[in-house]
Short mmCIF file of C-alpha atoms and ligand atoms in Angstrom, two decimals:
data_model
loop_
_atom_site.label_atom_id
_atom_site.label_comp_id
_atom_site.label_asym_id
_atom_site.label_seq_id
_atom_site.Cartn_x
_atom_site.Cartn_y
_atom_site.Cartn_z
CA MET X 1 -6.16 27.94 2.16
CA THR X 2 -6.02 29.24 -1.24
CA ASN X 3 -4.25 27.27 -3.89
CA ASP X 4 -1.71 30.39 -4.12
CA ALA X 5 -0.74 29.52 -0.52
CA LEU X 6 -0.34 25.78 -1.29
CA LYS X 7 2.62 26.41 -3.67
CA THR X 8 6.00 26.97 -2.76
CA GLU X 9 9.17 28.75 -4.44
CA HIS X 10 9.91 25.42 -5.92
CA ASN X 11 6.31 25.44 -7.64
CA THR X 12 5.84 21.57 -6.65
CA GLY X 13 2.64 22.48 -4.48
CA ARG X 14 2.85 21.66 -0.65
CA ILE X 15 5.70 20.64 1.32
CA ILE X 16 6.63 17.06 -0.22
CA ASN X 17 5.45 14.40 1.96
CA PHE X 18 7.78 11.51 1.51
CA GLY X 19 6.22 9.65 4.43
CA ALA X 20 5.16 6.15 4.49
CA GLY X 21 1.43 7.05 4.91
CA PRO X 22 -1.17 8.84 5.11
CA ALA X 23 0.45 9.70 1.88
CA GLN X 24 0.47 12.79 -0.30
CA TYR X 25 -2.46 13.47 -2.90
CA PRO X 26 -1.92 14.11 -6.42
CA LEU X 27 -2.05 18.25 -6.41
CA GLU X 28 -4.66 17.87 -9.17
CA VAL X 29 -7.11 15.85 -6.81
CA ILE X 30 -6.26 18.34 -3.94
CA GLU X 31 -7.34 21.25 -6.13
CA GLU X 32 -10.64 19.55 -7.37
CA LEU X 33 -11.66 18.48 -3.67
CA GLN X 34 -10.88 22.25 -2.52
CA ALA X 35 -12.88 23.71 -4.94
CA GLU X 36 -15.98 21.50 -4.45
CA PHE X 37 -15.53 21.27 -1.12
CA SER X 38 -18.68 23.09 0.16
CA ASN X 39 -21.00 22.04 -2.76
CA CYS X 40 -20.18 18.46 -3.39
CA CYS X 41 -21.75 17.12 -6.70
CA GLY X 42 -24.37 20.10 -6.91
CA THR X 43 -25.89 18.86 -3.26
CA ARG X 44 -24.92 22.39 -1.76
CA ARG X 45 -23.41 20.37 1.47
CA THR X 46 -19.84 18.89 1.93
CA ILE X 47 -19.13 15.25 0.86
CA LYS X 48 -19.17 14.76 4.69
CA GLU X 49 -22.50 15.69 5.23
CA LEU X 50 -24.08 13.47 2.37
CA SER X 51 -26.22 10.52 3.25
CA HIS X 52 -24.96 6.97 2.34
CA ARG X 53 -28.68 6.34 1.17
CA SER X 54 -28.53 9.37 -1.08
CA THR X 55 -28.69 8.58 -4.97
CA THR X 56 -25.64 11.13 -5.33
CA PHE X 57 -23.23 8.62 -2.98
CA ALA X 58 -24.94 5.34 -4.64
CA LYS X 59 -23.68 6.87 -8.00
CA ILE X 60 -20.37 7.53 -6.40
CA ILE X 61 -19.68 4.24 -4.76
CA GLN X 62 -20.72 2.46 -7.91
CA GLU X 63 -18.56 4.80 -10.20
CA ALA X 64 -15.57 3.93 -7.78
CA GLU X 65 -16.00 0.12 -8.13
CA GLN X 66 -16.25 0.22 -11.87
CA ASN X 67 -13.46 2.47 -11.86
CA ILE X 68 -10.88 0.08 -10.17
CA ARG X 69 -12.50 -2.75 -12.18
CA ASP X 70 -11.60 -0.98 -15.09
CA ILE X 71 -7.99 0.15 -13.69
CA LEU X 72 -7.06 -3.33 -12.66
CA SER X 73 -9.32 -5.40 -15.07
CA ILE X 74 -11.37 -7.24 -12.20
CA PRO X 75 -13.72 -9.86 -13.62
CA ASP X 76 -17.33 -10.23 -12.37
CA THR X 77 -16.18 -13.39 -10.58
CA TYR X 78 -14.63 -11.07 -7.83
CA ALA X 79 -16.18 -8.87 -5.43
CA VAL X 80 -15.04 -5.30 -4.61
CA LEU X 81 -15.69 -4.19 -1.22
CA PHE X 82 -14.85 -0.76 0.34
CA LEU X 83 -14.66 -1.58 4.05
CA HIS X 84 -13.83 0.32 7.25
CA GLY X 85 -11.06 -0.32 9.92
CA GLY X 86 -7.84 0.02 7.33
CA ALA X 87 -5.74 -3.02 6.39
CA THR X 88 -5.42 -3.97 9.77
CA ASN X 89 -8.85 -5.00 9.91
CA GLN X 90 -8.42 -7.45 7.23
CA PHE X 91 -5.45 -9.33 9.23
CA SER X 92 -8.43 -10.99 11.37
CA ALA X 93 -11.34 -10.87 8.74
CA ILE X 94 -9.15 -12.81 6.20
CA PRO X 95 -8.63 -15.91 8.68
CA PHE X 96 -12.28 -15.36 10.22
CA ASN X 97 -13.40 -15.61 6.75
CA PHE X 98 -11.21 -18.56 5.16
CA LEU X 99 -9.01 -20.21 7.60
CA LYS X 100 -11.55 -23.32 7.40
CA LEU X 101 -11.85 -23.44 3.67
CA LYS X 102 -10.01 -26.85 3.35
CA PRO X 103 -10.10 -29.56 5.63
CA SER X 104 -6.63 -29.00 6.80
CA GLN X 105 -7.98 -25.77 8.54
CA THR X 106 -4.45 -24.26 8.22
CA ALA X 107 -3.30 -21.45 6.48
CA ASP X 108 0.22 -20.69 5.28
CA TYR X 109 1.99 -17.41 6.05
CA LEU X 110 4.92 -16.13 4.45
CA VAL X 111 6.41 -13.56 6.98
CA THR X 112 8.80 -11.37 5.06
CA GLY X 113 8.80 -8.12 7.50
CA TYR X 114 6.79 -6.33 10.09
CA TRP X 115 3.13 -6.04 8.18
CA SER X 116 3.16 -9.84 7.25
CA GLU X 117 4.37 -10.68 10.86
CA ARG X 118 1.57 -8.67 12.25
CA ALA X 119 -1.03 -10.36 10.07
CA ALA X 120 0.49 -13.91 10.98
CA LYS X 121 0.17 -12.66 14.70
CA ALA X 122 -3.55 -11.95 14.19
CA ALA X 123 -4.46 -15.13 12.29
CA GLU X 124 -2.58 -17.18 14.99
CA LYS X 125 -5.34 -16.04 17.55
CA ILE X 126 -8.10 -17.43 15.59
CA GLY X 127 -6.69 -20.67 14.29
CA LYS X 128 -3.66 -22.96 13.07
CA ILE X 129 -1.22 -21.23 10.69
CA ASN X 130 2.13 -22.50 9.33
CA MET X 131 5.16 -20.47 8.98
CA VAL X 132 6.83 -20.95 5.36
CA ILE X 133 9.88 -19.68 6.26
CA PRO X 134 11.77 -19.92 9.51
CA ASN X 135 11.89 -16.71 11.61
CA GLN X 136 14.16 -13.89 9.96
CA ASP X 137 16.25 -12.21 12.39
CA LYS X 138 16.95 -9.42 9.87
CA TYR X 139 14.21 -8.81 7.07
CA ILE X 140 16.63 -7.91 3.96
CA ASP X 141 15.96 -10.85 1.74
CA VAL X 142 13.40 -13.40 1.15
CA PRO X 143 14.76 -17.07 1.01
CA ALA X 144 14.32 -19.13 -2.11
CA GLU X 145 10.79 -20.48 -3.19
CA ASN X 146 12.47 -24.22 -2.81
CA THR X 147 13.02 -23.95 0.84
CA TRP X 148 9.67 -23.00 1.58
CA ASN X 149 7.66 -25.35 3.67
CA LEU X 150 4.10 -25.47 2.44
CA THR X 151 0.88 -27.05 3.88
CA GLU X 152 -0.57 -29.80 2.04
CA ASN X 153 -4.03 -28.42 1.01
CA ALA X 154 -3.56 -25.09 2.70
CA SER X 155 -6.76 -23.26 3.30
CA TYR X 156 -5.05 -20.20 2.00
CA PHE X 157 -1.35 -18.98 1.24
CA TYR X 158 -0.85 -15.47 2.82
CA TYR X 159 1.90 -12.94 1.93
CA CYS X 160 2.38 -9.08 1.75
CA SER X 161 3.64 -7.95 -1.74
CA ASN X 162 5.31 -4.77 -0.08
CA GLU X 163 6.77 -4.50 3.31
CA THR X 164 6.23 -0.66 3.98
CA ILE X 165 8.78 -0.67 6.78
CA HIS X 166 11.54 -2.74 5.72
CA GLY X 167 11.32 -1.97 2.09
CA ILE X 168 11.18 -5.57 0.65
CA GLU X 169 8.85 -6.05 -2.48
CA PHE X 170 7.95 -8.81 -4.54
CA ASP X 171 8.29 -8.14 -8.56
CA HIS X 172 6.23 -11.23 -9.19
CA ILE X 173 3.52 -13.63 -7.77
CA PRO X 174 5.06 -16.52 -5.80
CA THR X 175 5.22 -19.34 -8.46
CA ILE X 176 5.37 -22.29 -6.09
CA VAL X 177 1.89 -22.12 -4.43
CA PRO X 178 -0.39 -24.98 -5.76
CA GLN X 179 -2.84 -23.81 -8.06
CA ASP X 180 -6.01 -24.59 -6.04
CA THR X 181 -4.84 -22.90 -2.95
CA PRO X 182 -5.98 -19.27 -2.91
CA ILE X 183 -3.39 -16.62 -2.46
CA ILE X 184 -4.15 -13.91 -0.49
CA CYS X 185 -2.18 -10.79 -0.36
CA ASP X 186 -1.61 -7.80 1.38
CA MET X 187 -0.91 -4.95 -1.05
CA SER X 188 -1.44 -1.82 0.92
CA SER X 189 1.69 0.01 -0.08
CA ASN X 190 2.24 -1.03 -3.52
CA PHE X 191 -1.35 -1.06 -4.53
CA LEU X 192 -1.86 0.62 -8.04
CA THR X 193 1.90 1.14 -8.50
CA ARG X 194 2.31 -1.87 -10.45
CA SER X 195 0.54 -4.19 -12.70
CA PHE X 196 -0.63 -7.71 -11.77
CA ASP X 197 -2.95 -10.43 -12.76
CA VAL X 198 -6.08 -10.05 -10.11
CA THR X 199 -6.89 -13.60 -11.42
CA LYS X 200 -4.27 -15.24 -9.97
CA PHE X 201 -5.56 -14.08 -6.36
CA GLY X 202 -7.99 -15.47 -4.16
CA ALA X 203 -8.01 -12.05 -2.30
CA ILE X 204 -6.25 -8.81 -2.57
CA PHE X 205 -6.62 -6.06 0.22
CA ALA X 206 -5.13 -2.67 0.61
CA SER X 207 -5.34 0.49 2.85
CA ALA X 208 -6.62 3.61 0.90
CA GLN X 209 -3.94 6.12 2.60
CA LYS X 210 -0.98 5.20 0.57
CA ASN X 211 -1.79 5.08 -2.88
CA PHE X 212 -5.75 6.22 -3.13
CA GLY X 213 -6.55 8.62 -0.66
CA GLU X 214 -7.70 8.50 3.30
CA SER X 215 -6.59 6.54 6.13
CA GLY X 216 -9.40 4.20 7.61
CA LEU X 217 -10.94 2.68 4.38
CA ALA X 218 -9.59 -0.62 2.92
CA LEU X 219 -10.40 -1.95 -0.51
CA VAL X 220 -10.90 -5.95 -0.67
CA ILE X 221 -10.97 -7.79 -3.80
CA VAL X 222 -12.04 -11.38 -3.06
CA ARG X 223 -13.46 -14.25 -5.49
CA LYS X 224 -17.15 -14.56 -4.97
CA ASP X 225 -16.96 -18.46 -4.65
CA LEU X 226 -14.48 -18.29 -2.12
CA ILE X 227 -17.05 -16.12 -0.22
CA GLU X 228 -19.39 -18.37 -0.76
CA LYS X 229 -17.77 -21.02 0.95
CA SER X 230 -16.40 -18.86 3.76
CA ASN X 231 -17.11 -19.06 7.30
CA ASN X 232 -19.79 -16.42 7.35
CA GLU X 233 -22.23 -17.94 9.72
CA SER X 234 -20.11 -17.76 12.96
CA ILE X 235 -18.59 -14.32 12.56
CA ASP X 236 -19.62 -10.99 13.19
CA ASP X 237 -20.91 -9.07 10.18
CA THR X 238 -18.47 -6.29 9.72
CA ARG X 239 -16.10 -8.77 9.27
CA SER X 240 -18.18 -11.27 7.35
CA TYR X 241 -17.25 -10.72 3.17
CA LYS X 242 -20.45 -12.48 2.82
CA ALA X 243 -22.46 -10.13 4.77
CA GLN X 244 -20.75 -7.17 3.25
CA MET X 245 -20.99 -8.24 -0.27
CA ASP X 246 -24.54 -8.78 -0.08
CA ASN X 247 -25.15 -5.18 1.45
CA GLY X 248 -23.04 -3.26 -1.12
CA SER X 249 -20.27 -2.59 1.52
CA MET X 250 -23.06 -0.81 3.29
CA LEU X 251 -24.10 -2.95 6.27
CA ASN X 252 -23.35 0.21 8.44
CA THR X 253 -22.70 3.81 7.20
CA PRO X 254 -19.45 3.14 5.06
CA PRO X 255 -16.39 5.70 5.28
CA ILE X 256 -18.11 8.16 2.77
CA SER X 257 -15.37 10.99 2.34
CA PRO X 258 -12.57 8.22 1.86
CA ILE X 259 -14.60 6.58 -1.01
CA TYR X 260 -15.27 9.87 -2.35
CA ASP X 261 -11.57 10.61 -2.41
CA ALA X 262 -10.61 7.07 -3.64
CA ASN X 263 -12.98 7.69 -6.71
CA LYS X 264 -11.38 10.90 -7.30
CA ILE X 265 -7.81 9.43 -7.35
CA PHE X 266 -8.99 6.35 -9.50
CA ASN X 267 -10.59 8.83 -12.18
CA TRP X 268 -6.99 10.72 -11.80
CA ILE X 269 -4.94 7.30 -12.38
CA LYS X 270 -7.19 6.88 -15.53
CA ARG X 271 -6.17 10.20 -16.56
CA GLN X 272 -2.62 9.42 -16.10
CA GLY X 273 -2.77 6.65 -18.42
CA GLY X 274 -4.00 3.92 -16.20
CA LEU X 275 -1.97 1.24 -14.06
CA LYS X 276 0.56 1.04 -16.94
CA ALA X 277 1.31 4.81 -16.44
CA MET X 278 1.68 4.30 -12.53
CA ASP X 279 4.12 1.27 -13.23
CA GLN X 280 6.27 3.17 -15.48
CA LEU X 281 6.37 6.28 -13.39
CA SER X 282 6.94 3.93 -9.98
CA GLU X 283 10.23 2.53 -12.11
CA LYS X 284 11.40 5.63 -13.09
CA LYS X 285 11.00 7.25 -9.38
CA SER X 286 12.74 4.55 -7.65
CA GLY X 287 15.34 4.34 -10.27
CA LEU X 288 16.35 7.84 -9.34
CA VAL X 289 16.86 7.17 -5.68
CA TYR X 290 18.18 3.73 -6.23
CA GLU X 291 20.90 5.12 -8.63
CA VAL X 292 22.18 7.79 -6.21
CA ILE X 293 22.58 4.98 -3.65
CA ASP X 294 24.45 2.54 -5.87
CA GLN X 295 26.53 5.48 -7.20
CA SER X 296 27.48 6.81 -3.69
CA ASN X 297 30.30 4.45 -2.79
CA GLY X 298 28.82 3.24 0.36
CA PHE X 299 27.52 6.56 1.79
CA TYR X 300 24.01 5.68 1.41
CA VAL X 301 23.48 1.93 2.20
CA ASN X 302 20.24 0.03 1.64
CA MET X 303 20.42 -3.22 2.65
CA ILE X 304 17.92 -5.42 0.87
CA ASN X 305 18.83 -8.15 -1.71
CA LYS X 306 18.44 -6.02 -5.27
CA LYS X 307 15.80 -8.37 -6.52
CA TYR X 308 13.79 -7.43 -3.63
CA ARG X 309 14.26 -3.79 -3.22
CA SER X 310 10.84 -1.87 -2.98
CA ARG X 311 9.89 0.70 -5.73
CA VAL X 312 7.85 2.50 -3.01
CA ASN X 313 9.51 2.27 0.14
CA ILE X 314 13.32 2.81 0.06
CA PRO X 315 15.07 2.59 3.47
CA PHE X 316 18.56 3.34 3.85
CA ARG X 317 21.33 4.36 6.28
CA ILE X 318 23.98 7.09 6.03
CA VAL X 319 27.38 5.29 6.59
CA THR X 320 30.49 6.85 7.64
CA ASN X 321 33.71 4.61 8.91
CA GLY X 322 31.78 1.46 8.30
CA THR X 323 28.85 2.35 10.75
CA PRO X 324 25.55 4.28 10.20
CA ASN X 325 25.83 7.74 11.16
CA GLU X 326 23.19 8.99 13.25
CA LYS X 327 24.17 12.59 13.54
CA LEU X 328 24.58 12.92 9.55
CA GLU X 329 20.99 11.15 9.33
CA GLU X 330 19.67 13.88 11.63
CA LEU X 331 21.43 16.69 9.71
CA PHE X 332 19.97 14.92 6.47
CA LEU X 333 16.42 15.32 8.25
CA ASP X 334 16.74 18.72 9.23
CA GLU X 335 18.38 20.08 5.83
CA ALA X 336 15.75 18.21 3.79
CA LEU X 337 12.88 19.79 5.68
CA GLU X 338 14.52 23.19 5.08
CA SER X 339 14.17 22.23 1.44
CA ASP X 340 10.45 21.26 2.00
CA MET X 341 10.88 17.57 1.87
CA ASP X 342 9.40 16.24 4.83
CA GLU X 343 8.71 12.66 6.70
CA LEU X 344 12.11 11.11 5.59
CA LYS X 345 12.65 9.64 8.92
CA GLY X 346 13.03 5.73 8.80
CA HIS X 347 10.54 3.61 10.89
CA ARG X 348 11.90 3.48 14.65
CA THR X 349 12.60 -0.18 14.22
CA VAL X 350 14.96 0.28 11.15
CA GLY X 351 16.30 3.72 11.91
CA GLY X 352 18.04 5.91 9.17
CA ILE X 353 16.15 7.32 6.25
CA ARG X 354 12.98 6.30 4.33
CA VAL X 355 11.80 7.56 1.23
CA SER X 356 8.19 6.51 0.32
CA LEU X 357 7.42 7.20 -3.33
CA TYR X 358 3.68 6.73 -3.75
CA ASN X 359 1.85 7.42 -6.72
CA GLY X 360 0.91 11.18 -5.27
CA ILE X 361 4.60 11.76 -5.45
CA THR X 362 5.58 13.44 -8.99
CA LEU X 363 8.79 12.38 -10.83
CA GLN X 364 9.90 16.16 -10.43
CA GLU X 365 10.00 15.97 -6.55
CA THR X 366 11.57 12.77 -6.81
CA THR X 367 14.25 14.23 -9.04
CA LYS X 368 14.60 17.15 -6.21
CA LEU X 369 15.20 14.69 -3.45
CA ALA X 370 17.85 12.82 -5.64
CA ASP X 371 19.70 16.21 -6.19
CA PHE X 372 19.60 16.95 -2.74
CA MET X 373 21.02 13.42 -1.91
CA ARG X 374 23.96 14.01 -4.09
CA THR X 375 24.75 17.50 -2.77
CA PHE X 376 24.47 16.32 0.95
CA GLN X 377 26.98 13.60 0.17
CA LYS X 378 29.17 15.99 -1.53
CA ASN X 379 29.01 18.49 1.52
CA ASN X 380 29.20 15.85 4.46
CA SER X 381 31.60 12.82 3.20
N1 PMP F 401 -0.13 -3.68 5.82
C1 PMP F 401 0.75 -2.50 5.37
C2 PMP F 401 1.61 -3.37 4.10
C3 PMP F 401 0.90 -1.31 5.66
O1 PMP F 401 2.08 -0.46 5.28
C4 PMP F 401 -0.04 -0.91 6.40
C5 PMP F 401 0.04 0.68 7.01
N2 PMP F 401 1.16 1.15 7.17
C6 PMP F 401 -1.04 -1.93 7.03
C7 PMP F 401 -1.08 -3.07 6.46
C8 PMP F 401 -1.95 -1.30 7.97
O2 PMP F 401 -3.06 -0.22 7.42
P1 PMP F 401 -4.11 0.57 8.25
O3 PMP F 401 -3.25 1.50 9.22
O4 PMP F 401 -4.79 1.18 7.42
O5 PMP F 401 -4.97 -0.33 9.04
#
């Protein structure tokens, strides 16, 4: 497809993908990838055909690591790993490596939505975990920290900084966790959309498919001293952070093409002004959508406590006569699609609509959606 074929009458490029992932790439990156597809880095082959042992790929993975270290100011005391198996693989890798870090051999899990629940279930199969808060029948808020039940000397404290399905995001790092308990965070859906201090974490991981490219790849940033103390003898090498670190993430053939794309997106983020620019963009874009919701007199309803509203995944219902109106929601999706806005259907467990505003979505595209929401309300309420 030529670049011209990608353009629509709205000149926003492709159909706009507001989905929760795999997400939309920045158009500039798509164009770069397309231009060099059959001759990647002067090798006269595509990235998909490049040996992971080639000097070309060695340069690519080194540059990707340096770029993410620059963007996030990651100190040398942390390893940066590019791993297979998406974020889901880390749900078990984390407990395999770290559940036995402390004599308590217990990890604390803060479950605030579907993804932290999945991680807790995976950890439960491996060892002892403690649930920090009681089961929530609806994920719409996070109980106050002073009600949390923490284990004394926990091996680690685990949470998910943005629940992609429920739309719950932390704008801060929990403060109640004792200093010597490593905090481990699944940042899959808000990674690179918000500034944060890496040194407050024992480990961070993120799936690439939301904010830095293609599914299958996960980035893991982890304190090297924890890796040295980890349970690396008795787990398989693919999940051992020690084995992966010692082999430069190339224990086996790494996900070459996703790493290549990730590096392109890291370079793009740098060109936009780095993490600060992404943070500001995220604030602006989500502000546009929440403004429409909040000014809709209850036509659009987002259930989440405002303090925990996600800037990247915004679920809402269309409500008439006090109840969600599924027919109108279907009409909303149909009409949005007619206007080239796709993937807005809410997750099946939550229903309604969900708008995902990852870094690849522009301010202009978000404005188009916000305008569409206003017009839809005017025509249907
Ligand atoms: N954690 C979160 C917060 C997610 O949103 C997702 C994917 N939607 C995952 C983990 C799993 O990622 P993957 O599909 O790459 O394994």
